[in-house]
CSV table of C-alpha atoms and ligand atoms in Angstrom, one decimal:
chain,number,residue,atom,x,y,z
A,1,MET,CA,27.7,125.2,-120.3
A,2,LEU,CA,29.1,125.2,-123.9
A,3,GLU,CA,28.5,122.1,-126.1
A,4,ILE,CA,29.2,121.5,-129.7
A,5,LEU,CA,27.3,119.2,-132.1
A,6,ARG,CA,29.0,118.2,-135.3
A,7,GLY,CA,27.5,116.7,-138.5
A,8,ASN,CA,25.9,117.7,-141.8
A,9,LEU,CA,23.6,120.5,-140.8
A,10,VAL,CA,20.5,121.3,-143.0
A,11,SER,CA,18.0,124.0,-142.0
A,12,ALA,CA,15.4,126.1,-143.8
A,13,PRO,CA,15.9,129.8,-143.0
A,14,ARG,CA,13.2,131.0,-145.6
A,15,LEU,CA,10.6,129.5,-147.9
A,16,GLY,CA,12.5,127.7,-150.6
A,17,ALA,CA,16.0,128.3,-149.1
A,18,LEU,CA,18.3,125.8,-147.4
A,19,ASP,CA,21.3,126.5,-145.2
A,20,VAL,CA,23.8,123.6,-145.4
A,21,ALA,CA,27.0,123.2,-143.3
A,22,GLU,CA,28.8,120.0,-144.4
A,23,ARG,CA,30.5,118.4,-141.4
A,24,GLY,CA,29.7,121.7,-139.7
A,25,TYR,CA,29.5,122.8,-136.1
A,26,LEU,CA,26.5,123.9,-134.1
A,27,VAL,CA,27.5,125.7,-130.9
A,28,LEU,CA,25.1,125.5,-127.9
A,29,GLU,CA,25.3,127.3,-124.6
A,30,ASP,CA,22.9,125.9,-122.0
A,31,GLY,CA,20.7,124.5,-124.8
A,32,VAL,CA,20.6,127.8,-126.7
A,33,ILE,CA,22.0,128.1,-130.2
A,34,ARG,CA,25.0,130.4,-130.4
A,35,GLY,CA,25.7,129.8,-134.1
A,36,VAL,CA,26.3,127.3,-136.9
A,37,PHE,CA,29.8,127.3,-138.4
A,38,ASP,CA,31.6,125.6,-141.3
A,39,LYS,CA,34.9,126.0,-139.3
A,40,LEU,CA,34.9,126.1,-135.6
A,41,PRO,CA,35.8,129.5,-134.2
A,42,ALA,CA,38.9,129.4,-132.0
A,43,GLN,CA,37.0,130.7,-129.0
A,44,TYR,CA,35.1,127.4,-128.8
A,45,ALA,CA,38.1,125.1,-129.2
A,46,VAL,CA,37.9,123.9,-125.6
A,47,ALA,CA,34.2,123.0,-125.6
A,48,PRO,CA,33.2,119.3,-125.7
A,49,VAL,CA,32.1,118.0,-129.1
A,50,THR,CA,29.4,115.5,-129.8
A,51,ASP,CA,30.4,114.2,-133.2
A,52,TYR,CA,27.5,112.6,-135.1
A,53,GLY,CA,30.0,111.7,-137.9
A,54,ASP,CA,28.5,111.6,-141.4
A,55,ALA,CA,24.9,111.8,-140.1
A,56,LEU,CA,22.4,114.6,-141.0
A,57,ILE,CA,21.4,117.1,-138.4
A,58,LEU,CA,18.0,118.5,-139.4
A,59,GLN,CA,15.5,120.8,-137.7
A,60,SER,CA,12.9,118.8,-135.7
A,61,PHE,CA,9.3,119.1,-136.8
A,62,ALA,CA,6.2,121.1,-135.7
A,63,ASP,CA,2.9,119.3,-136.1
A,64,MET,CA,0.4,122.1,-136.0
A,65,HIS,CA,-2.8,120.1,-136.0
A,66,LEU,CA,-3.6,116.6,-134.7
A,67,HIS,CA,-6.3,114.9,-132.5
A,68,ALA,CA,-4.7,113.0,-129.7
A,69,PRO,CA,-7.9,110.9,-128.8
A,70,GLN,CA,-8.1,109.7,-132.4
A,71,TYR,CA,-4.7,107.9,-132.1
A,72,PRO,CA,-6.5,104.5,-131.3
A,73,MET,CA,-8.3,104.7,-134.7
A,74,LEU,CA,-5.2,105.6,-136.7
A,75,GLY,CA,-5.2,103.9,-140.1
A,76,MET,CA,-8.9,102.9,-139.9
A,77,GLY,CA,-12.4,104.1,-141.0
A,78,MET,CA,-11.5,106.4,-143.8
A,79,ASP,CA,-14.4,105.3,-146.0
A,80,LEU,CA,-16.8,108.2,-145.1
A,81,PRO,CA,-16.7,111.9,-145.7
A,82,LEU,CA,-16.1,114.3,-142.8
A,83,LEU,CA,-19.5,114.8,-141.2
A,84,ASP,CA,-20.4,111.1,-141.3
A,85,TRP,CA,-16.8,110.1,-140.4
A,86,LEU,CA,-17.1,112.3,-137.2
A,87,ASN,CA,-20.4,110.7,-136.1
A,88,THR,CA,-19.5,107.1,-137.0
A,89,TYR,CA,-15.8,106.9,-136.0
A,90,ALA,CA,-14.3,110.0,-134.3
A,91,PHE,CA,-16.9,110.8,-131.7
A,92,PRO,CA,-17.3,107.2,-130.3
A,93,THR,CA,-13.4,106.9,-130.2
A,94,GLU,CA,-13.0,110.2,-128.3
A,95,ALA,CA,-15.8,109.3,-125.9
A,96,GLN,CA,-13.6,106.6,-124.3
A,97,PHE,CA,-11.3,109.3,-122.9
A,98,ALA,CA,-13.8,109.8,-120.1
A,99,ASP,CA,-11.5,107.2,-118.4
A,100,PRO,CA,-8.2,108.8,-117.4
A,101,ASP,CA,-6.5,105.4,-117.0
A,102,TYR,CA,-7.2,104.6,-120.6
A,103,ALA,CA,-6.0,108.0,-121.5
A,104,ARG,CA,-2.8,107.4,-119.7
A,105,VAL,CA,-2.0,104.3,-121.7
A,106,VAL,CA,-2.9,105.8,-125.1
A,107,TYR,CA,-1.3,109.2,-124.5
A,108,ARG,CA,2.0,107.7,-123.3
A,109,ALA,CA,2.3,105.7,-126.5
A,110,LEU,CA,1.4,108.7,-128.6
A,111,ALA,CA,3.9,111.0,-126.9
A,112,GLU,CA,6.6,108.4,-127.4
A,113,ASP,CA,5.6,107.9,-131.0
A,114,LEU,CA,5.8,111.7,-131.6
A,115,ILE,CA,9.2,112.2,-130.1
A,116,ALA,CA,10.7,109.0,-131.7
A,117,ASN,CA,9.7,110.5,-135.1
A,118,GLY,CA,11.2,113.9,-134.4
A,119,THR,CA,8.1,116.0,-133.7
A,120,THR,CA,9.1,118.3,-130.8
A,121,ARG,CA,6.4,121.0,-131.1
A,122,VAL,CA,2.7,120.4,-131.4
A,123,CYS,CA,-0.6,122.3,-131.5
A,124,MET,CA,-3.0,119.6,-130.5
A,125,PHE,CA,-6.6,118.8,-129.8
A,126,SER,CA,-7.5,116.7,-126.8
A,127,SER,CA,-11.1,115.5,-126.2
A,128,LEU,CA,-13.7,117.5,-124.2
A,129,HIS,CA,-12.5,115.6,-121.0
A,130,THR,CA,-10.7,117.8,-118.4
A,131,GLU,CA,-8.8,115.0,-116.6
A,132,ALA,CA,-7.7,113.2,-119.8
A,133,THR,CA,-6.4,116.5,-121.2
A,134,TRP,CA,-4.2,117.0,-118.1
A,135,VAL,CA,-3.0,113.4,-118.6
A,136,LEU,CA,-2.1,114.2,-122.2
A,137,MET,CA,-0.2,117.3,-121.2
A,138,GLU,CA,1.7,115.4,-118.6
A,139,GLU,CA,2.7,112.6,-121.0
A,140,LEU,CA,3.8,115.1,-123.7
A,141,GLU,CA,6.0,116.9,-121.2
A,142,ARG,CA,7.4,113.6,-119.9
A,143,SER,CA,8.5,112.5,-123.3
A,144,GLY,CA,9.9,115.9,-124.4
A,145,VAL,CA,7.2,117.1,-126.7
A,146,THR,CA,6.4,120.8,-126.2
A,147,GLY,CA,3.7,123.2,-127.4
A,148,TYR,CA,-0.1,123.8,-127.0
A,149,VAL,CA,-2.9,121.4,-126.1
A,150,GLY,CA,-6.6,122.2,-126.0
A,151,LYS,CA,-9.5,120.7,-124.1
A,152,VAL,CA,-12.1,120.6,-126.8
A,153,ASN,CA,-15.4,122.6,-126.5
A,154,MET,CA,-18.5,121.1,-128.0
A,155,ASP,CA,-22.0,121.8,-126.8
A,156,ARG,CA,-24.1,120.9,-129.8
A,157,ASN,CA,-24.2,118.4,-132.7
A,158,GLY,CA,-21.9,115.9,-130.9
A,159,ALA,CA,-23.0,112.6,-129.4
A,160,PRO,CA,-25.5,113.5,-126.7
A,161,GLY,CA,-24.9,111.4,-123.6
A,162,SER,CA,-21.4,110.3,-124.6
A,163,LEU,CA,-19.5,113.2,-126.2
A,164,GLN,CA,-21.2,116.5,-125.7
A,165,GLU,CA,-21.3,119.1,-122.9
A,166,SER,CA,-23.9,121.6,-121.8
A,167,THR,CA,-22.9,125.2,-122.5
A,168,ASP,CA,-22.4,125.9,-118.7
A,169,GLU,CA,-20.5,122.7,-118.2
A,170,SER,CA,-18.2,123.5,-121.2
A,171,VAL,CA,-17.3,127.0,-119.9
A,172,ARG,CA,-17.0,125.8,-116.3
A,173,GLU,CA,-14.8,122.8,-117.2
A,174,THR,CA,-12.6,125.0,-119.5
A,175,ILE,CA,-11.9,127.3,-116.6
A,176,ARG,CA,-11.2,124.4,-114.2
A,177,TRP,CA,-8.9,122.9,-116.8
A,178,LEU,CA,-7.0,126.2,-117.3
A,179,GLU,CA,-6.6,126.7,-113.6
A,180,GLY,CA,-5.1,123.2,-113.3
A,181,CYS,CA,-2.5,123.6,-116.1
A,182,ARG,CA,0.8,123.9,-114.5
A,183,PHE,CA,3.2,122.5,-117.0
A,184,ASP,CA,6.6,124.0,-118.0
A,185,ARG,CA,6.6,123.2,-121.7
A,186,VAL,CA,3.0,122.4,-122.6
A,187,LYS,CA,0.6,125.2,-122.5
A,188,PRO,CA,-3.2,125.5,-122.9
A,189,ILE,CA,-5.0,126.8,-126.1
A,190,LEU,CA,-8.7,127.4,-126.4
A,191,THR,CA,-10.3,124.9,-128.8
A,192,PRO,CA,-13.8,125.3,-130.0
A,193,ARG,CA,-14.1,122.1,-132.1
A,194,PHE,CA,-15.6,123.8,-135.1
A,195,THR,CA,-18.6,126.2,-135.6
A,196,PRO,CA,-21.2,123.4,-135.9
A,197,SER,CA,-20.1,122.0,-132.5
A,198,CYS,CA,-20.4,125.3,-130.6
A,199,SER,CA,-23.4,127.4,-129.7
A,200,ASP,CA,-23.2,131.2,-130.1
A,201,GLU,CA,-23.2,131.5,-126.3
A,202,LEU,CA,-20.3,129.1,-126.0
A,203,MET,CA,-18.3,130.9,-128.7
A,204,ALA,CA,-18.9,134.2,-127.0
A,205,ALA,CA,-17.7,132.9,-123.7
A,206,LEU,CA,-14.6,131.5,-125.3
A,207,GLY,CA,-13.9,134.8,-127.0
A,208,ARG,CA,-14.1,136.6,-123.7
A,209,LEU,CA,-11.8,134.0,-122.1
A,210,ALA,CA,-9.3,134.5,-124.9
A,211,ALA,CA,-9.3,138.2,-124.4
A,212,GLU,CA,-9.2,138.2,-120.6
A,213,ARG,CA,-6.4,135.6,-120.3
A,214,GLY,CA,-4.4,136.3,-123.4
A,215,LEU,CA,-5.0,132.8,-124.8
A,216,TYR,CA,-4.5,131.6,-128.3
A,217,VAL,CA,-7.3,129.8,-130.2
A,218,GLN,CA,-7.4,126.8,-132.6
A,219,SER,CA,-10.2,125.3,-134.7
A,220,HIS,CA,-11.2,124.0,-138.1
A,221,LEU,CA,-12.0,126.1,-141.2
A,222,SER,CA,-13.5,125.4,-144.7
A,223,GLU,CA,-12.4,121.8,-144.7
A,224,ASN,CA,-15.4,120.3,-146.6
A,225,VAL,CA,-18.1,121.6,-148.8
A,226,ARG,CA,-21.0,120.1,-146.9
A,227,GLU,CA,-19.6,121.4,-143.6
A,228,MET,CA,-19.4,124.9,-145.2
A,229,GLU,CA,-23.0,124.7,-146.3
A,230,TRP,CA,-24.0,123.7,-142.8
A,231,VAL,CA,-22.1,126.7,-141.3
A,232,ARG,CA,-24.0,129.0,-143.7
A,233,GLN,CA,-27.3,127.6,-142.4
A,234,LEU,CA,-26.2,128.1,-138.8
A,235,HIS,CA,-24.9,131.6,-139.4
A,236,PRO,CA,-27.0,133.2,-142.2
A,237,ASP,CA,-25.6,136.6,-141.2
A,238,CYS,CA,-22.0,135.5,-142.1
A,239,ARG,CA,-21.0,135.5,-145.8
A,240,ARG,CA,-18.0,133.3,-145.1
A,241,TYR,CA,-17.0,130.7,-142.5
A,242,TRP,CA,-14.2,132.8,-141.0
A,243,GLU,CA,-16.7,135.4,-139.9
A,244,THR,CA,-18.4,132.9,-137.6
A,245,TYR,CA,-15.1,133.0,-135.5
A,246,ASP,CA,-14.5,136.7,-136.0
A,247,LYS,CA,-17.9,137.5,-134.7
A,248,PHE,CA,-16.9,136.2,-131.2
A,249,GLY,CA,-13.3,137.5,-131.0
A,250,LEU,CA,-11.8,134.2,-131.9
A,251,TRP,CA,-10.2,135.3,-135.2
A,252,LYS,CA,-6.9,137.1,-134.2
A,253,ASP,CA,-3.2,137.0,-134.4
A,254,HIS,CA,-1.9,133.4,-133.8
A,255,THR,CA,-5.3,131.8,-134.2
A,256,VAL,CA,-4.7,128.4,-135.8
A,257,MET,CA,-7.1,127.2,-138.4
A,258,ALA,CA,-6.8,123.6,-139.7
A,259,HIS,CA,-7.4,122.8,-143.4
A,260,CYS,CA,-8.7,125.9,-145.2
A,261,VAL,CA,-9.1,123.7,-148.3
A,262,HIS,CA,-12.0,125.6,-149.7
A,263,SER,CA,-11.2,129.1,-148.4
A,264,ASP,CA,-11.6,131.6,-151.2
A,265,GLU,CA,-9.5,134.6,-151.9
A,266,VAL,CA,-11.4,136.8,-149.5
A,267,GLU,CA,-11.1,134.3,-146.7
A,268,ARG,CA,-7.4,133.9,-147.4
A,269,ARG,CA,-7.0,137.7,-147.3
A,270,ALA,CA,-8.7,137.7,-143.9
A,271,MET,CA,-6.1,135.1,-142.6
A,272,HIS,CA,-3.2,137.2,-143.9
A,273,ARG,CA,-4.6,140.4,-142.4
A,274,ALA,CA,-5.2,138.9,-139.0
A,275,GLY,CA,-2.0,136.8,-138.7
A,276,VAL,CA,-4.0,133.6,-138.6
A,277,ALA,CA,-1.9,130.4,-139.2
A,278,ALA,CA,-3.4,128.0,-141.7
A,279,VAL,CA,-2.6,124.3,-141.2
A,280,HIS,CA,-2.4,122.2,-144.3
A,281,CYS,CA,-3.2,118.6,-143.6
A,282,PRO,CA,-2.6,116.9,-147.0
A,283,ALA,CA,-3.2,113.2,-146.1
A,284,SER,CA,-6.4,113.9,-144.1
A,285,ASN,CA,-7.8,116.0,-147.0
A,286,VAL,CA,-7.5,113.1,-149.3
A,287,ASN,CA,-8.5,110.3,-146.9
A,288,ILE,CA,-11.8,111.8,-145.9
A,289,CYS,CA,-12.4,113.2,-149.4
A,290,SER,CA,-12.3,116.9,-148.4
A,291,GLY,CA,-10.3,118.2,-151.4
A,292,VAL,CA,-6.8,119.2,-152.5
A,293,CYS,CA,-5.7,122.4,-150.9
A,294,PRO,CA,-4.2,125.1,-153.2
A,295,VAL,CA,-1.3,125.4,-150.9
A,296,ARG,CA,1.2,127.0,-153.4
A,297,ARG,CA,-1.4,129.7,-154.1
A,298,MET,CA,-1.9,130.4,-150.5
A,299,LEU,CA,1.8,130.9,-150.1
A,300,ARG,CA,2.0,133.2,-153.0
A,301,GLU,CA,-0.7,135.3,-151.4
A,302,GLY,CA,1.3,135.6,-148.2
A,303,VAL,CA,-0.8,133.3,-146.0
A,304,TRP,CA,1.1,131.8,-143.0
A,305,VAL,CA,1.0,128.1,-143.9
A,306,THR,CA,2.1,125.3,-141.6
A,307,LEU,CA,1.6,121.5,-141.7
A,308,GLY,CA,-0.3,119.1,-139.6
A,309,SER,CA,-0.7,115.3,-139.5
A,310,ASP,CA,-4.4,115.7,-138.5
A,311,ILE,CA,-4.4,112.1,-137.2
A,312,ALA,CA,-6.7,110.2,-137.4
A,313,GLY,CA,-8.2,111.8,-140.5
A,314,GLY,CA,-4.5,111.8,-141.5
A,315,ASP,CA,-3.1,108.3,-141.4
A,316,GLN,CA,0.6,109.1,-140.8
A,317,LEU,CA,1.9,110.6,-137.6
A,318,PRO,CA,5.5,111.3,-138.7
A,319,MET,CA,5.9,114.8,-140.0
A,320,TYR,CA,8.5,113.8,-142.6
A,321,GLN,CA,5.7,111.8,-144.2
A,322,VAL,CA,3.3,114.8,-143.9
A,323,ILE,CA,6.0,116.9,-145.7
A,324,THR,CA,6.2,114.5,-148.6
A,325,ALA,CA,2.4,114.1,-148.7
A,326,ALA,CA,2.2,117.9,-149.0
A,327,ILE,CA,4.5,117.8,-152.0
A,328,ARG,CA,2.4,115.0,-153.6
A,329,ALA,CA,-0.8,116.9,-152.9
A,330,SER,CA,0.5,120.0,-154.6
A,331,LYS,CA,1.5,117.9,-157.6
A,332,ASP,CA,-2.0,116.4,-157.8
A,333,ARG,CA,-3.2,120.0,-157.9
A,334,HIS,CA,-0.6,120.9,-160.5
A,335,ILE,CA,-1.8,117.9,-162.7
A,336,MET,CA,-5.5,118.7,-162.2
A,337,ASP,CA,-4.8,122.3,-163.1
A,338,ASN,CA,-3.1,121.2,-166.4
A,339,GLY,CA,0.3,122.5,-165.2
A,340,SER,CA,-0.9,126.1,-164.7
A,341,THR,CA,-0.1,126.0,-160.9
A,342,GLU,CA,3.3,125.4,-159.3
A,343,PHE,CA,3.9,122.5,-156.9
A,344,LEU,CA,5.9,122.6,-153.7
A,345,THR,CA,9.6,121.9,-153.8
A,346,VAL,CA,11.3,119.7,-151.2
A,347,GLU,CA,12.9,122.8,-149.6
A,348,GLU,CA,9.6,124.6,-149.4
A,349,ALA,CA,7.8,121.7,-147.8
A,350,TYR,CA,10.6,121.2,-145.3
A,351,TYR,CA,10.3,124.9,-144.4
A,352,LEU,CA,6.5,124.4,-143.8
A,353,GLY,CA,7.0,121.4,-141.6
A,354,THR,CA,9.8,123.1,-139.5
A,355,THR,CA,10.5,126.8,-139.4
A,356,SER,CA,7.0,127.9,-140.4
A,357,GLY,CA,5.5,125.9,-137.5
A,358,HIS,CA,8.3,126.7,-135.0
A,359,ARG,CA,7.7,130.4,-135.6
A,360,TYR,CA,4.3,130.0,-133.9
A,361,PHE,CA,6.2,129.3,-130.7
A,362,GLY,CA,8.4,132.4,-131.1
A,363,ALA,CA,11.4,130.7,-132.8
A,364,GLY,CA,13.5,132.3,-135.4
A,365,GLU,CA,14.5,131.0,-138.9
A,366,GLY,CA,16.3,127.7,-139.3
A,367,PHE,CA,18.9,127.1,-136.6
A,368,ALA,CA,18.7,130.7,-135.4
A,369,ALA,CA,21.1,132.0,-132.8
A,370,GLY,CA,19.3,132.7,-129.5
A,371,ASP,CA,16.7,129.8,-130.0
A,372,ARG,CA,16.6,126.8,-127.8
A,373,LEU,CA,17.6,123.8,-130.0
A,374,HIS,CA,15.0,121.7,-131.7
A,375,ALA,CA,16.8,119.2,-133.9
A,376,ILE,CA,17.0,115.6,-135.0
A,377,VAL,CA,20.0,113.5,-136.0
A,378,VAL,CA,19.4,111.1,-139.0
A,379,ASP,CA,21.5,108.2,-139.8
A,380,ASP,CA,20.9,107.3,-143.5
A,381,SER,CA,23.6,104.7,-143.8
A,382,ASN,CA,21.1,101.9,-144.4
A,383,PHE,CA,19.4,103.6,-147.4
A,384,PRO,CA,19.9,102.0,-150.9
A,385,ARG,CA,23.4,102.4,-152.3
A,386,SER,CA,23.2,105.1,-154.8
A,387,GLY,CA,26.1,104.1,-157.1
A,388,ARG,CA,27.7,107.5,-156.9
A,389,PRO,CA,28.6,109.9,-154.0
A,390,LEU,CA,25.6,112.0,-153.0
A,391,SER,CA,25.7,115.7,-151.9
A,392,VAL,CA,24.3,116.6,-148.5
A,393,THR,CA,21.3,118.2,-150.2
A,394,GLU,CA,20.5,115.0,-152.1
A,395,ARG,CA,20.8,113.0,-148.9
A,396,PHE,CA,18.5,115.4,-147.2
A,397,GLU,CA,15.8,115.0,-149.8
A,398,ARG,CA,16.1,111.2,-149.7
A,399,ALA,CA,16.0,111.3,-145.9
A,400,LEU,CA,12.6,113.1,-145.9
A,401,TYR,CA,11.2,110.5,-148.3
A,402,LEU,CA,12.8,107.3,-146.9
A,403,MET,CA,13.4,107.7,-143.2
A,404,GLY,CA,11.7,106.1,-140.3
A,405,ALA,CA,11.9,106.3,-136.6
A,406,LYS,CA,14.8,103.8,-136.6
A,407,ASN,CA,16.9,106.3,-138.6
A,408,ILE,CA,16.4,109.1,-136.0
A,409,VAL,CA,19.3,108.5,-133.6
A,410,ALA,CA,19.0,111.6,-131.5
A,411,VAL,CA,16.3,114.2,-130.8
A,412,TRP,CA,16.9,117.6,-129.2
A,413,SER,CA,13.8,119.5,-127.9
A,414,ASP,CA,13.8,122.8,-126.1
A,415,GLY,CA,17.6,122.7,-125.8
A,416,ARG,CA,17.7,119.2,-124.2
A,417,CYS,CA,18.7,115.9,-125.8
A,418,VAL,CA,15.5,113.8,-125.2
A,419,VAL,CA,16.3,110.8,-127.4
A,420,LYS,CA,19.8,109.5,-127.5
A,421,LYS,CA,20.6,106.2,-129.3
A,422,ARG,CA,24.3,107.0,-129.7
B,501,GUN,N1,-13.9,119.0,-137.9
B,501,GUN,C1,-14.4,119.0,-136.6
B,501,GUN,N2,-13.8,118.0,-135.9
B,501,GUN,C2,-12.9,117.4,-136.7
B,501,GUN,C3,-12.0,116.3,-136.6
B,501,GUN,O1,-11.9,115.6,-135.5
B,501,GUN,N3,-11.2,116.0,-137.6
B,501,GUN,C4,-11.3,116.7,-138.8
B,501,GUN,N4,-10.5,116.4,-139.8
B,501,GUN,N5,-12.1,117.7,-139.0
B,501,GUN,C5,-13.0,118.1,-138.0
B,502,FE,FE1,-8.7,118.1,-137.4
């Protein structure tokens, strides 16, 4: 079925570039983009039009790193650095997800919060609990959020008795979880929590599973200086953190590594070479005092950089706020470096929060023909009066900084309209 969406279309085809179609047309056929046009081609004249008037039609967002079972502690407990923060706040919060009924309530609210804020693709950590992880996948699918979810593996340095598995149990439960994943739009990804949480034996078993079943892998990398020192003690044979994943076959194309704040040039080259996606989580990095990631430099070196909310180290779930946080973090870096490093532009940060993440799921650039539509419609009519007419590009910038869920009047995910307020 043909269908046409009309509005002010803004997409990011490349890093730093914007495609703008003012009062343009997006042609869909069965949820698949046929093209974006300034003037409607005659062949589509008979198709029904959904006219969003003067609203902005933007790409939806891809949140490439977040912890679902930390949603209950959102906005709290950010007074400790990473390793103490994990033991004091994160592990006890995650332990509660042994109860699938509790998981149902929390995960339904999380899924609704994500979709209402225009996040339609995720790469997400669950907890180590198999049942709760299925519940999470079900709730995401129900709300229209698509992507990858991982049952977390952790067989050491967790919270023994409440949040830690034996090695055997971790492998067995991972296989049971994989066999029970029968979802259309939410797929499993292997998720060793981070090197300090996983024995060599467990890492090796996950590496074999990844190879045998063609699964992707997600984890954390070089987030915090004390963490890195700990990893060096655990793996004296590895010169750098990334090698502890590589050793077990977990460092490969489409491996997702959160943070990479303190990755040096050699580690960044290893990412580039392997096709590893780095997830920059600007709010989390400041909240738990990890550092300020040299994100502009990583981009210059050709690293595949995406963005993540990393809740609940991050305090903001909406990706438009993560995008503006990334711009601010890069300016902090610029100031600290006495102006010798560049900061991210709005166009660049939008690209990182949209196209760069969507690419992980096989999508093309911007609103690419042949892709299933992932988009949001933003009504900015209640923003402050500007005193002069604004261009679509100016309105786009202001929307990223000022919008909230209430401004998002429609969400399209995987070619379907999943939120419709008008
Ligand atoms: N490293 C290992 N686990 C975690 C986590 O839950 N959050 C963050 N930010 N870093 C981690
Ligand atoms: Fe994280």
